[in-house]
Coordinates of C-alpha atoms and ligand atoms in Angstrom, one line a residue:
M129 CA 81.2 233.2 -8.2
K130 CA 80.4 233.2 -11.7
E131 CA 78.6 230.6 -12.9
S132 CA 81.1 229.3 -15.1
N133 CA 83.5 228.3 -12.2
I134 CA 80.9 226.6 -10.8
R135 CA 80.4 222.1 -10.0
N136 CA 77.3 220.5 -9.1
F137 CA 77.6 216.9 -9.1
S138 CA 76.8 214.0 -7.1
I139 CA 78.9 211.0 -6.0
I140 CA 76.4 207.8 -6.7
A141 CA 77.7 204.3 -6.3
H142 CA 76.6 200.8 -5.3
I143 CA 76.4 200.5 -1.4
D144 CA 80.6 200.3 0.0
H145 CA 81.9 201.4 -3.2
G146 CA 83.4 204.5 -1.6
K147 CA 81.4 207.4 -1.7
S148 CA 81.8 209.0 1.4
T149 CA 85.7 208.0 1.7
L150 CA 85.8 210.2 -1.7
A151 CA 84.2 212.8 -0.4
D152 CA 86.3 213.2 2.5
R153 CA 89.6 213.3 0.1
I154 CA 87.7 215.6 -2.3
M155 CA 87.0 218.3 1.3
E156 CA 90.3 217.7 2.4
Q157 CA 92.2 218.4 -1.4
T158 CA 90.6 221.4 -1.2
K159 CA 90.8 222.3 2.5
T160 CA 87.4 222.4 3.2
I161 CA 88.6 220.1 6.1
R162 CA 91.7 219.8 8.0
P163 CA 93.6 216.1 6.6
S164 CA 93.5 214.0 9.8
A165 CA 94.2 209.7 10.2
N166 CA 90.5 210.5 11.5
N167 CA 88.5 211.6 8.3
D168 CA 86.0 208.6 7.9
Q169 CA 83.5 208.8 6.0
I170 CA 83.0 212.2 8.3
L171 CA 80.0 212.8 6.7
D172 CA 78.2 210.0 7.7
D173 CA 77.4 212.2 11.2
M174 CA 74.4 210.0 12.2
Q175 CA 74.8 207.5 14.6
V176 CA 72.5 204.8 12.5
E177 CA 75.3 205.2 9.6
Q178 CA 78.1 204.9 11.7
A179 CA 76.4 201.4 13.1
H180 CA 75.8 200.5 9.9
G181 CA 78.4 201.8 7.6
V182 CA 76.2 203.7 5.4
T183 CA 75.2 206.5 3.9
V184 CA 71.3 206.8 4.5
K185 CA 70.3 211.0 3.9
S186 CA 72.4 212.7 1.3
R187 CA 74.8 215.7 2.5
T188 CA 75.9 218.4 0.3
V189 CA 79.4 220.7 0.6
R190 CA 81.0 223.0 -1.2
N191 CA 83.8 223.5 -1.4
L192 CA 86.8 226.0 -3.2
Y193 CA 89.1 224.4 -5.2
T194 CA 92.3 226.4 -7.3
A195 CA 92.3 224.4 -10.1
D196 CA 96.0 223.9 -12.3
N197 CA 95.1 226.6 -14.8
H198 CA 95.4 228.8 -11.3
Q199 CA 91.4 229.4 -11.7
S200 CA 89.4 229.0 -8.6
Y201 CA 86.3 227.2 -9.0
E202 CA 83.2 226.1 -6.3
F203 CA 82.2 223.0 -5.9
N204 CA 79.3 222.0 -4.5
F205 CA 78.9 218.4 -4.1
I206 CA 76.1 215.8 -2.6
D207 CA 77.1 212.9 -1.3
T208 CA 74.6 209.7 -1.9
P209 CA 73.4 206.9 -0.3
G210 CA 74.0 203.5 -2.2
H211 CA 71.2 201.0 -0.6
V212 CA 67.8 200.2 -2.7
D213 CA 66.0 202.1 -0.3
F214 CA 67.4 204.7 -0.2
N215 CA 67.2 205.5 -4.8
Y216 CA 64.6 208.4 -4.1
E217 CA 67.4 210.4 -2.0
V218 CA 69.7 209.8 -5.3
E219 CA 66.8 211.0 -8.1
K220 CA 66.8 214.3 -5.3
S221 CA 70.2 214.8 -5.6
L222 CA 70.7 214.3 -9.2
A223 CA 67.8 216.9 -9.9
A224 CA 69.9 219.6 -8.2
S225 CA 73.6 218.2 -10.6
D226 CA 74.6 219.1 -13.4
G227 CA 77.4 215.5 -13.5
V228 CA 78.2 212.5 -11.6
I229 CA 80.7 210.5 -10.4
L230 CA 80.1 207.3 -11.3
L231 CA 82.5 205.1 -8.6
V232 CA 83.0 201.8 -9.5
D233 CA 84.8 199.2 -6.6
A234 CA 87.5 197.5 -8.8
T235 CA 87.2 194.6 -6.2
Q236 CA 83.6 194.1 -6.9
G237 CA 83.2 195.6 -10.1
I238 CA 80.0 196.6 -11.6
Q239 CA 77.1 195.5 -9.2
A240 CA 72.9 196.2 -9.1
Q241 CA 72.8 199.7 -7.9
T242 CA 75.6 200.7 -9.9
V243 CA 73.4 200.0 -12.7
A244 CA 70.6 201.4 -11.5
N245 CA 72.1 204.8 -10.2
Y246 CA 73.7 204.8 -14.0
R247 CA 70.1 204.4 -15.2
L248 CA 68.7 207.2 -13.3
A249 CA 71.9 209.6 -14.2
K250 CA 70.9 208.8 -18.0
K251 CA 67.3 209.5 -17.1
A252 CA 68.5 212.9 -15.7
G253 CA 70.4 213.6 -18.5
I254 CA 73.3 214.5 -16.6
K255 CA 77.5 214.0 -17.4
I256 CA 78.8 210.7 -16.5
M257 CA 81.9 210.4 -14.5
P258 CA 82.8 206.7 -14.5
V259 CA 85.7 206.6 -11.9
I260 CA 87.5 203.4 -10.6
N261 CA 88.1 203.2 -7.3
K262 CA 90.3 200.9 -4.1
I263 CA 92.8 200.3 -7.0
D264 CA 95.2 199.7 -3.7
S265 CA 93.5 196.4 -2.5
Q266 CA 95.2 193.5 -3.8
N267 CA 91.9 191.9 -5.1
A268 CA 91.6 194.6 -7.6
Q269 CA 91.1 193.6 -11.0
V270 CA 91.0 196.8 -12.8
E271 CA 91.0 195.4 -16.1
Q272 CA 88.0 193.7 -15.8
T273 CA 86.2 196.7 -14.7
I274 CA 87.1 198.8 -17.3
N275 CA 85.5 196.4 -20.0
Q276 CA 82.6 196.1 -17.7
L277 CA 82.3 199.8 -17.7
V278 CA 82.8 200.1 -21.7
A279 CA 79.9 197.0 -21.5
L280 CA 77.4 199.2 -19.6
D281 CA 77.8 202.5 -21.9
P282 CA 80.3 201.9 -25.2
S283 CA 80.7 205.9 -25.4
F284 CA 82.6 205.9 -21.9
K285 CA 86.3 205.5 -23.3
A286 CA 88.5 203.1 -21.6
E287 CA 91.8 205.2 -22.0
A288 CA 89.7 207.8 -20.3
I289 CA 88.6 206.4 -16.9
L290 CA 90.1 207.2 -14.1
K291 CA 91.7 204.9 -11.3
I292 CA 91.7 206.1 -7.8
S293 CA 92.0 205.2 -4.7
A294 CA 90.1 207.2 -2.1
K295 CA 91.1 205.8 0.9
K296 CA 94.9 206.6 0.0
G297 CA 94.3 209.7 -1.5
I298 CA 95.7 208.4 -4.9
G299 CA 94.7 210.0 -8.3
V300 CA 92.0 213.0 -6.1
H301 CA 94.2 215.1 -8.0
E302 CA 93.4 214.3 -11.2
V303 CA 89.5 213.6 -10.5
L304 CA 89.3 216.8 -9.5
E305 CA 91.3 218.0 -12.1
A306 CA 88.8 216.2 -14.1
I307 CA 85.4 217.4 -12.5
V308 CA 86.6 221.4 -14.0
H309 CA 86.9 219.6 -17.3
E310 CA 84.2 217.5 -17.6
I311 CA 81.0 218.3 -15.6
P312 CA 79.1 221.3 -17.6
A313 CA 79.1 224.4 -15.9
P314 CA 75.7 225.6 -14.7
T315 CA 73.7 228.2 -17.6
G316 CA 71.1 229.9 -15.9
Q317 CA 70.2 233.5 -15.9
L318 CA 71.4 235.6 -12.8
N319 CA 69.0 238.7 -14.2
A320 CA 66.1 236.8 -14.5
P321 CA 63.3 235.7 -11.9
L322 CA 64.3 233.6 -9.0
K323 CA 63.8 230.4 -10.0
A324 CA 65.2 227.7 -6.9
L325 CA 64.6 224.1 -6.7
V326 CA 63.8 222.2 -3.5
F327 CA 65.9 219.2 -4.0
D328 CA 66.0 218.1 0.6
S329 CA 64.3 219.9 3.5
T330 CA 66.2 219.6 7.2
Y331 CA 63.8 220.2 10.3
D332 CA 65.2 222.3 13.7
N333 CA 63.1 223.8 16.4
F334 CA 64.1 227.2 16.0
N335 CA 64.8 227.6 12.5
G336 CA 62.1 225.5 11.1
V337 CA 62.4 223.9 7.9
I338 CA 65.8 224.7 6.4
A339 CA 65.2 224.0 2.4
S340 CA 68.4 222.6 0.6
V341 CA 68.1 224.5 -2.9
R342 CA 69.6 224.9 -6.6
I343 CA 69.3 228.3 -7.6
I344 CA 68.6 227.6 -11.1
D345 CA 67.9 231.8 -12.2
G346 CA 68.4 234.6 -10.1
Q347 CA 69.5 235.4 -6.7
V348 CA 67.8 235.3 -3.2
S349 CA 69.4 236.8 -0.1
Q350 CA 68.5 237.3 3.3
N351 CA 65.0 238.9 4.7
D352 CA 63.5 238.3 0.9
K353 CA 60.3 237.7 0.9
L354 CA 59.7 234.6 -1.5
V355 CA 57.0 232.3 -1.8
L356 CA 57.0 228.7 -2.6
M357 CA 54.5 227.9 -5.5
M358 CA 52.8 224.3 -4.7
N359 CA 51.2 225.8 -2.0
Q360 CA 51.4 229.7 -2.6
Q361 CA 53.5 229.0 1.0
T362 CA 54.4 232.6 1.4
F363 CA 57.8 233.4 4.0
T364 CA 60.9 235.4 4.7
A365 CA 64.5 234.2 3.8
K366 CA 65.8 234.3 7.3
E367 CA 68.7 233.4 6.2
V368 CA 70.8 232.1 3.2
G369 CA 73.7 230.2 2.8
F370 CA 75.4 226.3 2.0
F371 CA 76.9 223.6 4.1
Q372 CA 80.7 223.5 4.4
P373 CA 80.0 220.9 6.0
D374 CA 78.3 222.7 8.8
R375 CA 76.0 225.8 7.8
V376 CA 77.9 228.8 6.8
A377 CA 75.4 231.8 6.5
T378 CA 76.7 234.4 3.0
K379 CA 74.5 237.1 2.0
T380 CA 73.2 235.6 -1.6
L381 CA 72.9 233.2 -3.3
A382 CA 72.6 233.2 -7.0
A383 CA 72.2 231.1 -10.0
G384 CA 74.0 228.1 -10.3
D385 CA 75.0 228.3 -6.3
V386 CA 74.0 225.3 -4.5
G387 CA 72.7 225.7 -0.4
Y388 CA 70.0 226.7 2.1
I389 CA 67.2 229.0 3.0
V390 CA 66.4 229.0 6.2
T391 CA 62.2 229.7 5.9
G392 CA 60.7 229.7 9.4
I393 CA 57.9 228.2 8.7
K394 CA 56.8 225.3 10.9
D395 CA 54.5 222.8 8.6
A396 CA 57.2 220.5 7.5
K397 CA 54.0 219.6 4.7
E398 CA 54.7 222.9 3.4
V399 CA 58.0 222.5 1.9
N400 CA 57.4 219.9 -0.6
I401 CA 60.8 218.3 -2.0
G402 CA 60.7 219.3 -5.5
D403 CA 58.9 222.8 -5.1
T404 CA 59.8 225.7 -6.7
V405 CA 60.9 228.7 -4.5
T406 CA 60.8 232.6 -6.0
T407 CA 59.8 235.8 -4.8
Q408 CA 56.8 237.6 -4.0
I409 CA 57.0 239.9 -6.1
D410 CA 58.2 239.7 -10.0
G411 CA 58.4 236.7 -9.9
C412 CA 59.1 233.5 -12.2
T413 CA 55.6 232.7 -13.4
K414 CA 56.6 228.4 -14.9
P415 CA 57.0 226.4 -11.5
L416 CA 60.0 223.9 -12.5
P417 CA 58.3 220.5 -13.6
G418 CA 58.9 218.9 -9.9
Y419 CA 58.7 215.2 -9.4
Q420 CA 57.2 212.1 -8.0
P421 CA 57.0 212.2 -3.8
A422 CA 58.4 209.1 -2.7
E423 CA 56.1 206.3 -2.2
P424 CA 56.0 204.1 0.7
M425 CA 56.7 200.3 -0.5
V426 CA 55.7 199.0 2.8
F427 CA 53.8 199.4 6.0
A428 CA 53.8 198.3 9.9
G429 CA 52.6 199.8 13.2
I430 CA 54.7 201.2 15.1
F431 CA 54.4 201.4 19.1
P432 CA 56.3 203.0 22.0
Q433 CA 56.9 200.7 24.9
G434 CA 57.4 203.6 27.3
D435 CA 56.1 207.2 27.5
Y436 CA 53.8 208.0 24.3
Q437 CA 54.2 211.5 25.0
D438 CA 57.6 210.7 24.5
F439 CA 57.6 208.2 21.9
K440 CA 55.3 210.5 19.6
A441 CA 57.3 213.9 20.2
A442 CA 60.5 211.5 18.3
I443 CA 58.8 210.4 15.6
T444 CA 57.6 213.3 14.9
K445 CA 60.6 214.9 15.4
L446 CA 62.3 212.0 12.9
A447 CA 59.9 212.5 10.0
L448 CA 60.1 216.4 9.6
N449 CA 63.9 215.2 8.8
D450 CA 62.8 212.4 6.6
S451 CA 60.1 213.4 3.9
A452 CA 60.0 209.3 3.1
L453 CA 58.3 208.8 6.7
Q454 CA 54.5 208.7 6.1
L455 CA 52.9 208.5 9.7
T456 CA 49.0 207.9 10.9
P457 CA 47.7 207.7 13.7
E458 CA 46.4 204.3 14.7
T459 CA 45.1 202.7 18.6
S460 CA 45.3 199.0 19.1
D461 CA 43.6 196.7 21.6
A462 CA 46.9 195.4 22.5
L463 CA 49.4 198.3 22.2
G464 CA 47.8 201.2 22.3
P465 CA 47.8 204.0 21.2
G466 CA 50.4 204.1 18.3
F467 CA 51.0 204.8 14.6
R468 CA 50.8 202.9 11.3
G469 CA 54.2 204.0 9.7
G470 CA 54.9 204.3 6.5
F471 CA 58.6 203.2 4.6
L472 CA 60.4 202.6 1.9
G473 CA 61.6 199.5 2.3
V474 CA 62.2 197.4 5.5
F475 CA 66.1 198.4 5.6
H476 CA 64.2 201.7 5.8
L477 CA 62.1 200.4 8.8
Q478 CA 65.1 199.4 10.9
I479 CA 66.7 202.5 10.5
I480 CA 64.1 204.7 11.7
K481 CA 63.4 201.9 14.5
E482 CA 67.3 202.8 15.4
R483 CA 66.9 206.1 15.0
L484 CA 64.4 206.3 17.9
K485 CA 66.7 204.4 19.8
T486 CA 70.5 206.2 19.5
E487 CA 68.5 209.8 19.0
F488 CA 65.8 209.8 21.2
N489 CA 66.5 206.8 23.7
V490 CA 63.2 205.7 22.2
D491 CA 62.0 202.1 22.6
V492 CA 59.6 200.7 19.9
L493 CA 57.4 197.7 18.8
T494 CA 56.9 197.5 15.6
T495 CA 54.2 194.4 14.0
A496 CA 55.4 192.5 11.0
P497 CA 55.9 195.0 7.7
N498 CA 53.0 194.4 4.9
V499 CA 52.1 195.8 1.9
T500 CA 49.3 197.9 0.1
Y501 CA 46.8 195.9 -2.1
Q502 CA 44.3 197.2 -4.0
V503 CA 41.1 195.6 -3.4
K504 CA 37.6 195.5 -5.2
T505 CA 34.6 194.6 -3.1
I506 CA 31.0 193.6 -4.8
N507 CA 29.5 196.4 -3.4
D508 CA 32.2 199.5 -4.5
P509 CA 32.3 200.5 -8.3
Q510 CA 36.1 201.5 -7.2
P511 CA 38.3 199.3 -5.7
V512 CA 40.5 200.5 -2.1
M513 CA 43.8 200.9 -1.1
I514 CA 44.1 198.7 1.8
S515 CA 47.7 199.4 3.7
N516 CA 46.6 197.4 7.1
P517 CA 45.8 194.4 7.3
V518 CA 43.1 194.9 9.2
Q519 CA 41.3 196.8 7.7
M520 CA 41.4 194.3 4.9
P521 CA 37.2 193.3 4.0
N522 CA 35.5 190.5 5.0
F523 CA 36.4 187.5 1.9
E524 CA 32.7 187.4 1.0
Q525 CA 32.6 191.3 0.0
I526 CA 35.8 190.8 -1.9
E527 CA 35.5 190.3 -5.3
W528 CA 39.3 190.7 -6.7
I529 CA 42.8 191.7 -5.0
K530 CA 45.9 192.9 -6.8
E531 CA 49.7 193.3 -4.8
P532 CA 52.3 195.3 -6.0
I533 CA 54.4 193.6 -7.9
V534 CA 58.7 194.8 -8.8
M535 CA 61.5 193.9 -11.6
I536 CA 64.1 192.7 -9.8
T537 CA 67.4 192.6 -11.4
I538 CA 70.3 190.5 -10.0
T539 CA 73.7 190.9 -10.7
T540 CA 75.3 187.9 -9.9
N541 CA 78.0 185.6 -10.5
N542 CA 78.4 182.4 -12.9
E543 CA 78.6 180.2 -10.0
S544 CA 75.6 181.4 -8.0
L545 CA 73.3 182.0 -11.2
S546 CA 71.3 178.7 -10.8
D547 CA 70.7 179.3 -6.9
V548 CA 69.7 182.7 -7.4
M549 CA 67.3 181.5 -9.9
R550 CA 65.5 178.5 -7.6
L551 CA 65.6 181.5 -4.9
A552 CA 63.9 184.1 -7.2
V553 CA 61.3 181.2 -8.1
Q554 CA 60.5 179.9 -4.6
H555 CA 59.9 183.7 -4.1
K556 CA 56.8 183.4 -6.9
G557 CA 59.2 185.3 -9.2
T558 CA 58.2 185.4 -13.1
F559 CA 61.7 185.0 -15.3
M560 CA 61.8 188.0 -17.6
D561 CA 65.3 188.2 -19.2
M562 CA 68.7 187.9 -19.1
Q563 CA 71.7 189.4 -19.9
N564 CA 75.6 188.6 -19.1
Q565 CA 77.7 191.7 -18.3
G566 CA 81.0 190.1 -18.4
Q567 CA 82.0 187.6 -15.9
L568 CA 78.7 188.9 -14.6
V569 CA 74.7 187.5 -15.4
E570 CA 72.4 190.0 -14.8
V571 CA 68.3 188.3 -14.4
V572 CA 65.0 190.0 -14.4
Y573 CA 61.7 189.2 -12.6
A574 CA 58.6 189.8 -12.1
I575 CA 58.0 189.0 -8.7
P576 CA 55.9 190.3 -5.9
L577 CA 57.0 193.1 -3.4
S578 CA 55.7 191.3 -0.6
E579 CA 57.8 188.2 -1.5
I580 CA 61.2 190.6 -1.3
A581 CA 60.3 193.0 1.7
Y582 CA 61.6 190.5 4.7
H583 CA 64.2 188.0 4.0
F584 CA 64.7 188.1 0.5
F585 CA 68.1 190.4 0.8
N586 CA 69.5 188.2 3.5
Q587 CA 68.8 184.6 1.9
L588 CA 70.1 186.1 -1.7
K589 CA 73.9 187.1 0.1
S590 CA 74.2 184.0 1.4
I591 CA 73.1 181.5 -1.9
S592 CA 75.3 183.5 -3.6
H593 CA 78.2 184.3 -0.6
G594 CA 77.8 188.1 -0.6
Y595 CA 78.6 188.2 -4.0
A596 CA 75.0 189.1 -5.6
S597 CA 73.2 192.2 -5.4
F598 CA 70.0 193.3 -6.8
S599 CA 67.7 197.0 -7.3
T600 CA 64.0 196.8 -7.9
E601 CA 61.6 198.9 -9.6
F602 CA 57.9 199.2 -9.3
S603 CA 55.8 197.9 -12.3
G604 CA 51.9 197.8 -11.2
Y605 CA 49.7 196.3 -9.5
E606 CA 48.7 192.6 -10.4
L607 CA 46.4 190.4 -9.5
A608 CA 46.8 187.8 -6.3
D609 CA 45.4 184.5 -4.6
V610 CA 46.3 186.6 -1.3
V611 CA 43.8 185.3 1.8
K612 CA 43.3 187.4 5.8
V613 CA 45.0 185.1 7.7
T614 CA 43.5 186.7 11.8
I615 CA 45.1 185.4 14.7
Q616 CA 42.9 184.1 18.1
I617 CA 44.9 183.9 21.5
N618 CA 41.8 182.6 24.1
Y619 CA 39.2 183.2 20.9
A620 CA 39.6 186.7 21.0
Q621 CA 41.0 188.1 18.1
V622 CA 44.6 190.5 18.3
D623 CA 44.8 192.5 15.3
E624 CA 47.9 193.3 16.0
L625 CA 48.6 189.8 14.9
T626 CA 46.6 189.8 11.8
F627 CA 48.5 189.5 8.4
I628 CA 47.6 188.8 4.5
T629 CA 49.6 186.3 2.6
H630 CA 49.5 184.0 -0.2
R631 CA 46.7 181.2 -0.1
V632 CA 49.2 179.1 -0.9
D633 CA 51.8 179.7 1.8
A634 CA 49.1 180.4 4.7
P635 CA 48.8 176.3 6.2
E636 CA 53.1 176.4 6.2
Q637 CA 52.8 179.4 8.0
T638 CA 50.6 179.4 10.3
Q639 CA 51.5 176.6 12.0
K640 CA 54.7 178.0 12.7
I641 CA 52.8 181.1 13.7
V642 CA 50.5 179.2 16.0
H643 CA 53.9 177.4 17.2
K644 CA 55.9 180.3 18.3
L645 CA 53.1 181.7 20.4
K646 CA 52.6 178.6 22.3
Y647 CA 56.3 179.1 23.6
T648 CA 55.7 183.4 24.0
V649 CA 52.7 183.7 24.9
P650 CA 52.6 184.0 28.9
R651 CA 50.6 181.5 30.3
R652 CA 47.5 182.1 32.7
L653 CA 46.0 178.8 34.9
Y654 CA 43.8 177.7 32.3
P655 CA 44.9 176.2 29.1
M656 CA 43.8 179.2 25.7
P657 CA 44.0 177.7 22.6
A658 CA 46.2 180.3 19.9
Q659 CA 44.3 179.8 16.6
A660 CA 45.0 181.0 12.9
T661 CA 41.3 181.7 11.1
V662 CA 41.9 182.1 6.4
E663 CA 38.0 182.7 5.2
G664 CA 36.0 181.8 8.6
R665 CA 38.1 178.5 9.1
V666 CA 40.3 177.6 11.3
I667 CA 43.2 176.5 9.6
A668 CA 46.3 176.2 12.4
R669 CA 46.1 175.6 16.1
V670 CA 47.5 174.9 19.0
D671 CA 47.0 175.3 22.9
I672 CA 49.1 177.3 24.9
P673 CA 49.5 174.9 28.0
P674 CA 48.0 176.5 31.7
L675 CA 50.5 177.5 34.6
R676 CA 49.9 174.2 36.9
K677 CA 48.5 174.4 40.5
N678 CA 50.3 171.3 41.1
A679 CA 50.2 171.5 44.7
A680 CA 46.4 171.2 44.6
V681 CA 47.2 167.7 44.1
N682 CA 50.1 166.9 46.2
G683 CA 50.8 164.8 49.3
N684 CA 48.7 161.6 49.8
Q685 CA 45.2 162.2 50.4
Y686 CA 44.0 161.8 46.6
S687 CA 44.3 158.8 44.5
V688 CA 45.9 159.0 41.2
S689 CA 42.5 159.1 39.5
K690 CA 41.0 161.9 41.7
K691 CA 44.8 163.9 40.6
Q692 CA 43.6 163.1 36.9
A693 CA 40.3 164.3 37.5
L694 CA 41.7 168.0 39.0
L695 CA 43.8 168.1 36.7
R696 CA 41.1 167.4 34.1
R697 CA 39.3 169.9 36.0
Q698 CA 41.2 172.2 35.5
S699 CA 42.5 172.0 31.6
I700 CA 38.3 172.8 30.9
N701 CA 38.9 176.4 29.9
K702 CA 36.1 178.4 31.7
R703 CA 36.6 181.2 30.3
Q704 CA 36.6 182.4 26.9
A705 CA 37.2 185.6 26.4
T706 CA 35.6 188.4 24.3
K707 CA 37.9 190.6 24.2
S708 CA 41.8 189.8 24.0
D709 CA 43.2 191.5 27.1
I710 CA 46.3 189.4 27.5
Q711 CA 49.3 191.6 27.5
L712 CA 52.0 190.9 24.1
P713 CA 55.7 191.1 25.0
Q714 CA 57.9 192.3 22.7
S715 CA 59.3 188.3 22.3
V716 CA 55.9 187.5 19.9
F717 CA 56.1 190.4 17.9
N718 CA 60.2 189.9 17.8
S719 CA 59.3 185.5 17.0
L720 CA 57.0 186.7 14.3
L721 CA 59.0 188.9 12.8
D722 CA 61.8 186.5 12.0
L723 CA 60.1 183.0 10.7
D724 CA 61.8 181.1 7.8
Ligands
GDP806 P1 79.8 204.3 0.1 O1 79.0 203.3 0.6 O2 80.2 203.9 -1.2 O3 79.8 205.8 0.7 O4 81.0 203.4 0.8 P2 82.0 203.9 2.3 O5 83.4 205.6 1.8 O6 81.5 203.8 3.5 O7 83.6 202.7 2.4 C1 83.3 201.4 2.0 C2 84.3 200.5 3.0 O8 85.8 200.7 1.7 C3 85.0 201.1 4.1 O9 85.7 200.2 4.5 C4 86.5 202.5 3.3 O10 87.6 202.7 4.4 C5 86.7 201.5 2.2 N1 87.2 201.7 1.0 C6 86.8 203.4 0.8 N2 87.8 203.8 -0.5 C7 88.8 202.3 -0.1 C8 89.7 202.5 -1.3 O11 89.9 203.2 -2.2 N3 90.8 201.5 -1.2 C9 90.0 200.7 0.0 N4 91.1 199.5 0.4 N5 89.0 200.4 0.7 C10 88.3 201.5 0.5
MG807 MG1 78.7 206.7 1.7

C-alpha cells in the first residue's frame, strides 16, 4: 500500500475504559474478523488477561478499511495495556505510531492513567485524537467529560470530540473516518536503505525471536540478509508479515508498514526493544535513537514448589516473551534453587506468578517483594545497588542508604480527598502539588517506592470507594533511615525472610511477623524461639510452642509436681540449630505477604 494510505496508531486509555472493546469493533467493521456476539476483547487471549479482564501485552493488528471517499486504507493499530505497571508497553507502542486514540470512559471521566498516557503521547510528539466512550451507559456524563478533556488540553475542540459506544458499535464509523483524516500518514523513504524499529518481540522454539517492527525507510523481504545495529548481530529474515490478528506472511514490508520479521535468533537477549534493523549490505548508517530499557522496580525470590527443571523451563520461556522481566539464579537454604526476579511492579509479579500456573501448570512460591537500595559503605568509594536484602552490608559498615522515590499523582474526587491525603502522609508522602480538574482533584506526592509497592493500591481503592486512581514516575534516590531485619527460628537465620524496612516501622512490623510465625511454622517436640533482629539487637520474639508429649505424664503414677517437672524439662530446648533445617511451608510466606 502506498504510504499516503497507511495509518499507524495506538489506542490508549485508563484501565477498563474500553480499548480492547474498541479494537474488537474496528476489526469487525474493517472485516478483519467476522462480526459475532462473542467478540469480547478478543485480543486479550492470554488466560491471565481473561481472568483479570485487563490487557497485559500490547497487540498489533493490520486492517483494511474502505473509506467513504472509496479509497482503501491500511490501518495498523496497537491495543495497549492500561495498568500503571505496564506503561512501558504503551511507550513501546507509541514509538511505532503516528497518532493515538485517547479513549475516556464517560461514566468515570478522566482518570490518572488517562493523564499519564496523554503525557506519554505528548512526549512522543504524535497526534492525539480524544474519543469519549460508553455513551450508551445510564451513568454517562458526556458534557463533563468533554470539559475535562478541554481542560487537559485546550487544543482539543469540544465540538470535534467523538462520542461513541464501543460496546454497541455506535460512532465507530466516525472514528474510522477521523483516523483517515486526522492521523498523519507515514513519510518514510521507500528508496532509502532499510531502517526498521524493533518495538516489541515474542519468542517461540521453532522460529526463535519474532520481532515486531515499524518500517521507517526502505523495505524488507523474506531471505534478506539483515543486521541488528546495537550488537551487530546478523541474521536472515526467515519470514516477514503482519498480524491480522494471527501472523500472515507476505512478500515484502515497505516504508510505513507495521509488521513482523521472523529472525530465527535463538538468544532472546540479542534482540533488544528499540533496536534498529537494516540490511547487511548498503544498510543505513545511523540507527534510530532507541529508548531506555524497562527498569525493574520491585524484586522478589521465586522458587518452584515442584520440579526445578520444569519450573526453570517455564520461567525462562516467559522471560523470552516479557522483556521487562529480569531473572538471576539464586539458591536458598530453605527453598532450594530458584531465581531472583525483577518486576515492573507488584501487579507484574502477580501476573507472572499466575501465568506460570495457568500456562505452564507450575506452582511457585515468592518471597516478600522489595525495592533496590543504593548503599555507601565505609570501605567502598562507590555506592552499590542492593536488590536482595540478604546482600545488604552489615550496619557497622554502612555510611548511608538511599531509597527510590517516585512522584505519585493521585486523581480523586472532593469527597475522598482528605482520606486520600491522610493515606499518602501515612505512607511517608511529601506533599508537592494540588490541581483541580473539573470535579476531580489531582494531588502529587513524593513518596518512597517501597511504601506504594505492596498494599497502597488496594488501600487507595477502598478509602476512595473505587474512585481514586494513580500514576507514578520515578524521581530519584534519596537518603533514608532504613534497616535490615533478619529473622531467626530456633536461633538459625532464615535468609528468605530477611527484609529491609524504615527504622520507625520495624518494631510494629516485626511484632506482627513473629506472631504470624508462631502460628505458621511447623512445631517441633521442643519450643523454638522466633525472633527478629535489627543491628544486632533482638527487637521482637515469641516462642513457638512445642508439640507436647503429654503421654509421658499420663496416668496417676506421677504426682502433680513430678508432671510439672517433666514438662519443664521437656520445655528446655537443648537443640539450638546452627543452620536452618526448618521446612517453611507456603503458608509462612503467604502470611508474611499480607501483613497489615
Ligand atoms: P480496556 O481495559 O480499556 O481494554 O477495557 P475493555 O475493552 O476490556 O472494557 C472494559 C469493560 O468496559 C468491559 O466490561 C466492556 O464490556 C465495557 N465496555 C467497553 N466499552 C463499552 C461501552 O461502550 N459501553 C458500555 N456500557 N460498556 C463498555
Ligand atoms: Mg484492554
